[in-house]
PDB file of C-alpha atoms in Angstrom:
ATOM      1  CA  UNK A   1       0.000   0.000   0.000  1.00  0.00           C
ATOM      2  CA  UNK A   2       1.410   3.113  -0.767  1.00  0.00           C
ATOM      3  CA  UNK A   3       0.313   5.039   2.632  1.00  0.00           C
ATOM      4  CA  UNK A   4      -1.708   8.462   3.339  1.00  0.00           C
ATOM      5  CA  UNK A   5      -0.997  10.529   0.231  1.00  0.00           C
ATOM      6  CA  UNK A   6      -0.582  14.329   0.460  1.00  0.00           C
ATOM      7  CA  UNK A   7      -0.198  16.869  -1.836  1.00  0.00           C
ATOM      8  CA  UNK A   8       1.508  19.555  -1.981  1.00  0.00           C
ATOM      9  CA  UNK A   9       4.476  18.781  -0.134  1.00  0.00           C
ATOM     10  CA  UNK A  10       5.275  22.701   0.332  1.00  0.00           C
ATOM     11  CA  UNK A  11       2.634  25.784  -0.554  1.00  0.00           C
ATOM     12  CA  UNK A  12       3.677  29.148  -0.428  1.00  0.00           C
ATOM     13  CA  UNK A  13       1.681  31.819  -0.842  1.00  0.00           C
ATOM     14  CA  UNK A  14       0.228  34.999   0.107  1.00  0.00           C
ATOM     15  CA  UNK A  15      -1.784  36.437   2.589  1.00  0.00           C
ATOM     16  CA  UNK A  16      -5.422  36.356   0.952  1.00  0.00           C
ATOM     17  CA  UNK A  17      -4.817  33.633  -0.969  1.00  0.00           C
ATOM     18  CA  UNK A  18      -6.902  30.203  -0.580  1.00  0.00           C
ATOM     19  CA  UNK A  19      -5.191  27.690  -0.391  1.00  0.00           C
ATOM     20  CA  UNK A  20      -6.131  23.929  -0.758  1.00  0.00           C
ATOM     21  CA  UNK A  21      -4.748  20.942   0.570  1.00  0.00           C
ATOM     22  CA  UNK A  22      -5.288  17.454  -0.183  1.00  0.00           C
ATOM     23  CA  UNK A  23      -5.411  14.090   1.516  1.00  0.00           C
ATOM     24  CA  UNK A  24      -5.825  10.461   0.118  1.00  0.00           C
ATOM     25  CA  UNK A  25      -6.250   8.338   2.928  1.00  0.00           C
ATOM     26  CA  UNK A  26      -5.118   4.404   2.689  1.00  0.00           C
ATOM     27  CA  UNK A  27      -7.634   2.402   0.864  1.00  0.00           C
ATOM     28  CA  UNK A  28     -10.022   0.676   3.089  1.00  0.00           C
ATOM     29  CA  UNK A  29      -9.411   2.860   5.818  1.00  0.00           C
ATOM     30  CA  UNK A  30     -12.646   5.024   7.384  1.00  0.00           C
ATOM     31  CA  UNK A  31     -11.280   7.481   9.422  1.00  0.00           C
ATOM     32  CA  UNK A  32      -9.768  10.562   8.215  1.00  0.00           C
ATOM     33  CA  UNK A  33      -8.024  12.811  10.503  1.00  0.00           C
ATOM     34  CA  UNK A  34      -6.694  16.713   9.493  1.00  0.00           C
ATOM     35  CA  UNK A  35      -4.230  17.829  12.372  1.00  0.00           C
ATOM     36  CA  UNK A  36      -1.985  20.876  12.473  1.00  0.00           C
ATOM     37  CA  UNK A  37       1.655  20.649  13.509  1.00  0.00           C
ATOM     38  CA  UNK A  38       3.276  24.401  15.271  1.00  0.00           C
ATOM     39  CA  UNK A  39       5.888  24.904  17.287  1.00  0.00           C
ATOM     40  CA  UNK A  40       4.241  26.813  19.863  1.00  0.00           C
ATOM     41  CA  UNK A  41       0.916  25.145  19.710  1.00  0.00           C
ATOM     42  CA  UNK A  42       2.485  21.353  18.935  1.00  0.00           C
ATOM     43  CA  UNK A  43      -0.113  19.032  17.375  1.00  0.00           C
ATOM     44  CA  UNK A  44      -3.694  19.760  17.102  1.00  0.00           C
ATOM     45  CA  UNK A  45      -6.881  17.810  15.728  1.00  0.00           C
ATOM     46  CA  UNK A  46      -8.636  20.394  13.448  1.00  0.00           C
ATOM     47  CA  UNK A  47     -11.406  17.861  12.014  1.00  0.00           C
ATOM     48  CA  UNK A  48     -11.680  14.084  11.917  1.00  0.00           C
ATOM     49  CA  UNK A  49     -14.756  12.524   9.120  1.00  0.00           C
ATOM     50  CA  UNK A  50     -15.860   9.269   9.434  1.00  0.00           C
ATOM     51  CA  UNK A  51     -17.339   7.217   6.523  1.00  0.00           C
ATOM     52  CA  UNK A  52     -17.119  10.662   4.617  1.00  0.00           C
ATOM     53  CA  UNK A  53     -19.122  12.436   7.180  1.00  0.00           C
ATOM     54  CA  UNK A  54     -17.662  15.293   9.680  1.00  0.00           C
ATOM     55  CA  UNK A  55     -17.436  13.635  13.009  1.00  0.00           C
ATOM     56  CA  UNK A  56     -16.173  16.205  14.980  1.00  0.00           C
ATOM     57  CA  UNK A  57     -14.751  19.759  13.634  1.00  0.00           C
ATOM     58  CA  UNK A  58     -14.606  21.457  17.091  1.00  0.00           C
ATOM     59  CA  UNK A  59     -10.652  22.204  16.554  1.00  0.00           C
ATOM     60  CA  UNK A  60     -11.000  23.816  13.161  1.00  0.00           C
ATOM     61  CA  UNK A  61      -9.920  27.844  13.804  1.00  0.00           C
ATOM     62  CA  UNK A  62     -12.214  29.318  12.257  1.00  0.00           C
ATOM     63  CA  UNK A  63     -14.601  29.964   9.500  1.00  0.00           C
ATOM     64  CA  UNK A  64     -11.768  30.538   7.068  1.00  0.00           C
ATOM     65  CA  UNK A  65     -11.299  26.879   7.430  1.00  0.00           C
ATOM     66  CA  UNK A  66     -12.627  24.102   5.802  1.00  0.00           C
ATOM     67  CA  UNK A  67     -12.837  20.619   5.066  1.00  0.00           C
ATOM     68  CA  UNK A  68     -14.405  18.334   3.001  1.00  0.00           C
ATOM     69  CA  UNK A  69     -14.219  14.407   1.652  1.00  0.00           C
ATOM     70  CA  UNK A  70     -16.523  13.991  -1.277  1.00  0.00           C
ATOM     71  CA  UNK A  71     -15.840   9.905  -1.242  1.00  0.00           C
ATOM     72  CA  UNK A  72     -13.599   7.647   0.591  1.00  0.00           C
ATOM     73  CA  UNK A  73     -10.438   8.137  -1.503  1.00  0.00           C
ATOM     74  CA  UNK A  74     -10.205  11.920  -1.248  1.00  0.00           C
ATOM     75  CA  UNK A  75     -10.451  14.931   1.085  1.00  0.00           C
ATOM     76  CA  UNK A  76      -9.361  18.744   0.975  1.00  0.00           C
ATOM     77  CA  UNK A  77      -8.309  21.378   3.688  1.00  0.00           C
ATOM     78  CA  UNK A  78      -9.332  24.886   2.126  1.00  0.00           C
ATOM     79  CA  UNK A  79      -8.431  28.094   3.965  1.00  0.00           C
ATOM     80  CA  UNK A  80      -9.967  31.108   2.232  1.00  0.00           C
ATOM     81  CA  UNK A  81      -8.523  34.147   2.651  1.00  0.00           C
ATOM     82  CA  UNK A  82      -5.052  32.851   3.754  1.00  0.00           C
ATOM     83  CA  UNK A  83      -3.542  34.641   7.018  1.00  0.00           C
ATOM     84  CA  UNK A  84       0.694  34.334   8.228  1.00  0.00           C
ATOM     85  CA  UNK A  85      -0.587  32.614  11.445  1.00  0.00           C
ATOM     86  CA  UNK A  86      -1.739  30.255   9.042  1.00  0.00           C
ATOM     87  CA  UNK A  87       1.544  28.575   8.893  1.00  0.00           C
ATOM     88  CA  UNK A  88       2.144  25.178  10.345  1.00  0.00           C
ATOM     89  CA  UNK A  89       2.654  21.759   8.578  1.00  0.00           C
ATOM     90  CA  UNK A  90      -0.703  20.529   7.843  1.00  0.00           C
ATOM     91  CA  UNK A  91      -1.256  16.487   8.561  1.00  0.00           C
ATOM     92  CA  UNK A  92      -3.158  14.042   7.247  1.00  0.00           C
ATOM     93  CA  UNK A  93      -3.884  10.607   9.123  1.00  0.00           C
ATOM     94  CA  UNK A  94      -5.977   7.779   8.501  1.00  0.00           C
ATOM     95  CA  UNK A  95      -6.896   4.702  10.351  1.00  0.00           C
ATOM     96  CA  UNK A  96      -8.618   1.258   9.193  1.00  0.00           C
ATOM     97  CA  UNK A  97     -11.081  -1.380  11.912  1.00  0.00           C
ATOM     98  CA  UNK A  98      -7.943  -0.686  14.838  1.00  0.00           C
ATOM     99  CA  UNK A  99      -7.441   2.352  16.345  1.00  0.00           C
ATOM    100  CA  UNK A 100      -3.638   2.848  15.132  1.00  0.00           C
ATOM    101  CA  UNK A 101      -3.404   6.209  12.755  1.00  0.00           C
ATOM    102  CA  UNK A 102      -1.206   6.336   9.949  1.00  0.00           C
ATOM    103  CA  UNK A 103       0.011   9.296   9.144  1.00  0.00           C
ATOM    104  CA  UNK A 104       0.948  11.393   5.524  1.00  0.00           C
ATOM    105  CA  UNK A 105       4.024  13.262   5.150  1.00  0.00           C
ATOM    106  CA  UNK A 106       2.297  16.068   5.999  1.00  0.00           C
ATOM    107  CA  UNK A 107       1.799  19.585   3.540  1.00  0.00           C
ATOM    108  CA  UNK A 108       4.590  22.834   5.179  1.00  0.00           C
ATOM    109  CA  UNK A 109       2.261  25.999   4.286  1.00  0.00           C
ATOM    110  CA  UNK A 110       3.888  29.415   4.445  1.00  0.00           C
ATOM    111  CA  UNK A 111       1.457  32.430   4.175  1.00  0.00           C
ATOM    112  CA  UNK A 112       3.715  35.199   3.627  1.00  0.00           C
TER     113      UNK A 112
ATOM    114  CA  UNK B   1     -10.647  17.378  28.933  1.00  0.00           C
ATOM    115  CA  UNK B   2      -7.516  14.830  29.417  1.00  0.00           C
ATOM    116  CA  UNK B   3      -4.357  15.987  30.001  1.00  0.00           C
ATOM    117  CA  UNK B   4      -1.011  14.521  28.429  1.00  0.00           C
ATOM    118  CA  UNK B   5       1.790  15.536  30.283  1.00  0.00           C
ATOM    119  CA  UNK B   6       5.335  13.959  28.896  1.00  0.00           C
ATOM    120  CA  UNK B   7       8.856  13.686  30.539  1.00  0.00           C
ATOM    121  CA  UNK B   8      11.704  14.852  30.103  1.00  0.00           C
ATOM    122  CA  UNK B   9      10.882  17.093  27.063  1.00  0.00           C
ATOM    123  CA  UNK B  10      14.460  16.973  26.227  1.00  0.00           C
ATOM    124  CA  UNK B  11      16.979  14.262  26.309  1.00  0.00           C
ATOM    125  CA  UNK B  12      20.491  13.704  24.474  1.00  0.00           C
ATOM    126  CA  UNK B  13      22.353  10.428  24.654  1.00  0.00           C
ATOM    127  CA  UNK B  14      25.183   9.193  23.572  1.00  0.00           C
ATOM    128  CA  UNK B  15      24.941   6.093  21.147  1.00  0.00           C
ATOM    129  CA  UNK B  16      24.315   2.547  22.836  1.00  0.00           C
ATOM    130  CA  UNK B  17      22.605   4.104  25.696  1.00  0.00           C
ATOM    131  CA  UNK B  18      19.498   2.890  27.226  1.00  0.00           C
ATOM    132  CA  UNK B  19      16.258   5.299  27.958  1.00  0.00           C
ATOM    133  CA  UNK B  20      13.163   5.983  29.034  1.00  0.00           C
ATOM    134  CA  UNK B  21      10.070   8.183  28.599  1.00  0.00           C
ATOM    135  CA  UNK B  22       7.495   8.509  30.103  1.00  0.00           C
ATOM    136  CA  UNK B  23       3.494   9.904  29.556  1.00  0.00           C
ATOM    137  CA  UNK B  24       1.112  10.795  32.026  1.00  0.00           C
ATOM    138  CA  UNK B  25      -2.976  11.040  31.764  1.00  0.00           C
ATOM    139  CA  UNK B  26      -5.417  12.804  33.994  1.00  0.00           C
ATOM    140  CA  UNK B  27      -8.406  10.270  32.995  1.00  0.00           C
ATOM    141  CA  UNK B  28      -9.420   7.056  32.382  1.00  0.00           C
ATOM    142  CA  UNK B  29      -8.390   6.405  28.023  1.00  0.00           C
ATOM    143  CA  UNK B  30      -9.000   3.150  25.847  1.00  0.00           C
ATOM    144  CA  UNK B  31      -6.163   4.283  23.352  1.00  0.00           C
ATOM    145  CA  UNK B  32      -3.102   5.371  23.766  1.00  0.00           C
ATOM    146  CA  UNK B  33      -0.432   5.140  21.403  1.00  0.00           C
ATOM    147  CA  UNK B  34       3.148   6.369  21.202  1.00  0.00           C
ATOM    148  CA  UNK B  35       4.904   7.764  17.977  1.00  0.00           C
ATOM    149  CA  UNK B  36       8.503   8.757  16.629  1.00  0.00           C
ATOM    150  CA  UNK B  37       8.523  12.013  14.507  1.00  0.00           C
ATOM    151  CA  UNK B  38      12.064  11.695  12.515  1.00  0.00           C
ATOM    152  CA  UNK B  39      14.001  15.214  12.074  1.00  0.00           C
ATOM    153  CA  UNK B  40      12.243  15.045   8.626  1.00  0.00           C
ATOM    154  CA  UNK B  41       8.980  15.300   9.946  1.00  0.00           C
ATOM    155  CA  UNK B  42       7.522  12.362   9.122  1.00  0.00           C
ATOM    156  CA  UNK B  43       5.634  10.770  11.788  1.00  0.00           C
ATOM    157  CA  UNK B  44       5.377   7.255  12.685  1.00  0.00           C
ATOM    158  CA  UNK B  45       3.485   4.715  14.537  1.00  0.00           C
ATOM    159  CA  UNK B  46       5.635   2.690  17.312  1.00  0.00           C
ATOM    160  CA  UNK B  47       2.902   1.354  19.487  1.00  0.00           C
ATOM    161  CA  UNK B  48      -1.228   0.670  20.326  1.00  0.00           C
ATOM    162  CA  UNK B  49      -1.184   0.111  23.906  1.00  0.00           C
ATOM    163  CA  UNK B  50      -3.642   0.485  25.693  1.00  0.00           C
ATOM    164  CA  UNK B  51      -2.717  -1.506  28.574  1.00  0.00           C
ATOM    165  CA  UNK B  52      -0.236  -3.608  28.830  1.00  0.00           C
ATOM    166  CA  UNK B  53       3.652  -4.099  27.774  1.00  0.00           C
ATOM    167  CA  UNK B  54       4.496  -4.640  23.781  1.00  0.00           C
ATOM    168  CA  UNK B  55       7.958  -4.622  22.476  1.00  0.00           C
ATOM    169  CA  UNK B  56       9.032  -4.387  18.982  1.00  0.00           C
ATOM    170  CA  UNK B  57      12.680  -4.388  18.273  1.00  0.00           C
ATOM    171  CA  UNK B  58      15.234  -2.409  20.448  1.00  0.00           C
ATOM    172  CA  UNK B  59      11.320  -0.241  21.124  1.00  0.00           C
ATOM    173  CA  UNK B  60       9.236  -1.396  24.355  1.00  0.00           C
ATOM    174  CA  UNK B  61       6.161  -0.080  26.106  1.00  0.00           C
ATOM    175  CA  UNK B  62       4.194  -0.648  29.277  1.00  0.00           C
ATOM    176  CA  UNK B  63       0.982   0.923  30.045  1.00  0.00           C
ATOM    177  CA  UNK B  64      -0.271   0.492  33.645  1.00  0.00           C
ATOM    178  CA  UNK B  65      -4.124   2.070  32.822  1.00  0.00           C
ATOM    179  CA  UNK B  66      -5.286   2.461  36.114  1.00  0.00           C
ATOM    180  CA  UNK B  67      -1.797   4.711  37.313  1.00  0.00           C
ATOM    181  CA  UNK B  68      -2.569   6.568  34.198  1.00  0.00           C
ATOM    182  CA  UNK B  69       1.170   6.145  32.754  1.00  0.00           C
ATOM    183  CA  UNK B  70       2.660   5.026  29.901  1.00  0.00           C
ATOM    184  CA  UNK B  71       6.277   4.398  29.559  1.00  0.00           C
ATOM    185  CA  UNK B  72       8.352   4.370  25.993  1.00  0.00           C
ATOM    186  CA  UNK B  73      11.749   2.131  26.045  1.00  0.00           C
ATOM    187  CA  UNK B  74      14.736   2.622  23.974  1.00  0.00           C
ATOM    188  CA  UNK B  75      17.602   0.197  24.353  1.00  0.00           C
ATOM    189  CA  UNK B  76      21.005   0.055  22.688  1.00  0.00           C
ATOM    190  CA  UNK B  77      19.962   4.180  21.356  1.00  0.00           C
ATOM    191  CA  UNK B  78      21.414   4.597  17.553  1.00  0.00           C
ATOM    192  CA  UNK B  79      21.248   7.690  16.005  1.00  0.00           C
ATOM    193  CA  UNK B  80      18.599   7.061  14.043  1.00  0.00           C
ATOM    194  CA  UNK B  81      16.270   7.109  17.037  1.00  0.00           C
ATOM    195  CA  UNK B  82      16.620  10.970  17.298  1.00  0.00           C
ATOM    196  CA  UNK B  83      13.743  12.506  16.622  1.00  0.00           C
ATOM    197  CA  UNK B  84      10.535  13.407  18.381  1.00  0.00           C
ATOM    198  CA  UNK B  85       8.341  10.974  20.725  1.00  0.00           C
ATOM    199  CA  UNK B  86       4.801  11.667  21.220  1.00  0.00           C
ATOM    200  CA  UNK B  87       2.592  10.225  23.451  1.00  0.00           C
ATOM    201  CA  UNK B  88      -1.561  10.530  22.456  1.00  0.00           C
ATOM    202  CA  UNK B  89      -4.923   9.355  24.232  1.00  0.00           C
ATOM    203  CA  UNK B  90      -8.227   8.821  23.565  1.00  0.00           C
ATOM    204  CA  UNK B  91     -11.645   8.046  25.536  1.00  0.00           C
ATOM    205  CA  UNK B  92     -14.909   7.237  25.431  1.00  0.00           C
ATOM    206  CA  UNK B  93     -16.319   6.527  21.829  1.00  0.00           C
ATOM    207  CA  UNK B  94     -14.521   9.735  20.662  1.00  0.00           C
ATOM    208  CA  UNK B  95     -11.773   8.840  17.437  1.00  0.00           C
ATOM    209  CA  UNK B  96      -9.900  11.861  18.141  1.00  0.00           C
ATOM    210  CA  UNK B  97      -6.535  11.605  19.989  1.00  0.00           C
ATOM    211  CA  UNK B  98      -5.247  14.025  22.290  1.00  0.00           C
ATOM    212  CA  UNK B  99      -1.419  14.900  22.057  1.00  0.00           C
ATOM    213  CA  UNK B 100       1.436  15.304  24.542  1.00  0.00           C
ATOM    214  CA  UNK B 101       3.945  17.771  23.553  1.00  0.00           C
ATOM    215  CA  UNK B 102       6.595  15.035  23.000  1.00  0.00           C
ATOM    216  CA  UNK B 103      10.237  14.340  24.093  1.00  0.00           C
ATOM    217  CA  UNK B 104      12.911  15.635  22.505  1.00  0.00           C
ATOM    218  CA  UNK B 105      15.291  12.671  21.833  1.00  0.00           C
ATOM    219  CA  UNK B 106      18.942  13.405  20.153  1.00  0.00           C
ATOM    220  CA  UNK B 107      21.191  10.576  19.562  1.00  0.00           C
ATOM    221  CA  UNK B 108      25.040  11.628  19.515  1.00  0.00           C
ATOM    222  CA  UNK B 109      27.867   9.150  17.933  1.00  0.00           C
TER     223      UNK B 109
END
């Protein structure tokens, strides 16, 4: 299996900008997990789906956020405008009938 | 909510050494699991465990559930163990996993 797919690997843009992220998730697998990697705020959930649905969103920032996973191969991150605090490397996990999460190689975003 | 607290948050070693970390809970948690971020970023699985002790390698854990610690062994240390070591939990019928702020590990030759 190839593992969580993610693409881009680096983004770079401006501020005001949306910006998309993307997440294919390992096949069979039907949890999908979005976290947020900083150095002052470490690792944060921002929205896990289940079975293509939105489980639990409670960690995504804000309305300029978010997320969606039209089928079980495929989900995006959008932020829309793009701020600096934006920043972070953006992860995407997945995780099959245990509870073990696999995780992409994540997306580095920098909002200049 | 539960609180992850890990220790140390920074450790160096010299190579062949033995360590270990450790991960504390405030609550009750039917997952916990331990991963190795490599100074690339990438972030791996090591261990599901719950309860219990699992070893893998020169890699052990134990879990004693109802102290609310896990612990995170590394034996015979090479340098490509540096990296970051997270410890996460999760309760209840809630997927999400909440994160410890990880320990610091550098290897030296």
């Amino acid at each position: 299996d190839a593992g969580v797919i993610q693409s881009p690997r680096h983004e770079v843009t401006e501020m005001g900008q949306e910006v998309t992220l993307r997440c294919k998730p390992i096949s069979g697998h039907d949890y999908l997990f979005w976290y947020r990697q900083t150095m002052m705020r470490g690792l944060e959930l921002l929205i896990y789906f289940n079975n293509n649905v939105p489980i639990d969103d409670s960690g995504m920032p804000e309305d300029r956020f978010s997320a969606k996973m039209p089928n079980a191969s495929f989900s995006t991150l959008k932020i829309q405008p793009s701020e600096p605090r934006d920043s972070a490397v953006y992860f995407c996990a997945s995780r099959g009938s245990t509870d073990t999460q696999y995780f992409g190689p994540g997306t580095r975003l920098t909002v200049l | 909510g539960i609180q992850v607290e890990q220790s140390p948050p920074d450790l160096i070693l010299q190579e062949g050494a033995n360590s270990t970390l450790r991960c504390n809970f405030s609550d009750s948690v039917n997952n916990l699991q331990w991963f190795h971020q490599n100074p690339w970023g990438q972030l791996i699985n090591l261990f599901y465990i719950p309860s219990g002790t699992k070893q893998n390698g020169r890699l052990s854990a134990t879990t004693v559930a109802t102290e609310r610690y896990s612990l995170l062994y590394i034996s015979s240390s090479q340098t490509t163990d540096s990296g970051v070591y997270f410890c996460a939990v999760g309760a209840g019928n809630n997927r999400k996993l909440i994160w410890g702020l990880g320990t610091s590990l550098a290897v030296n030759p």
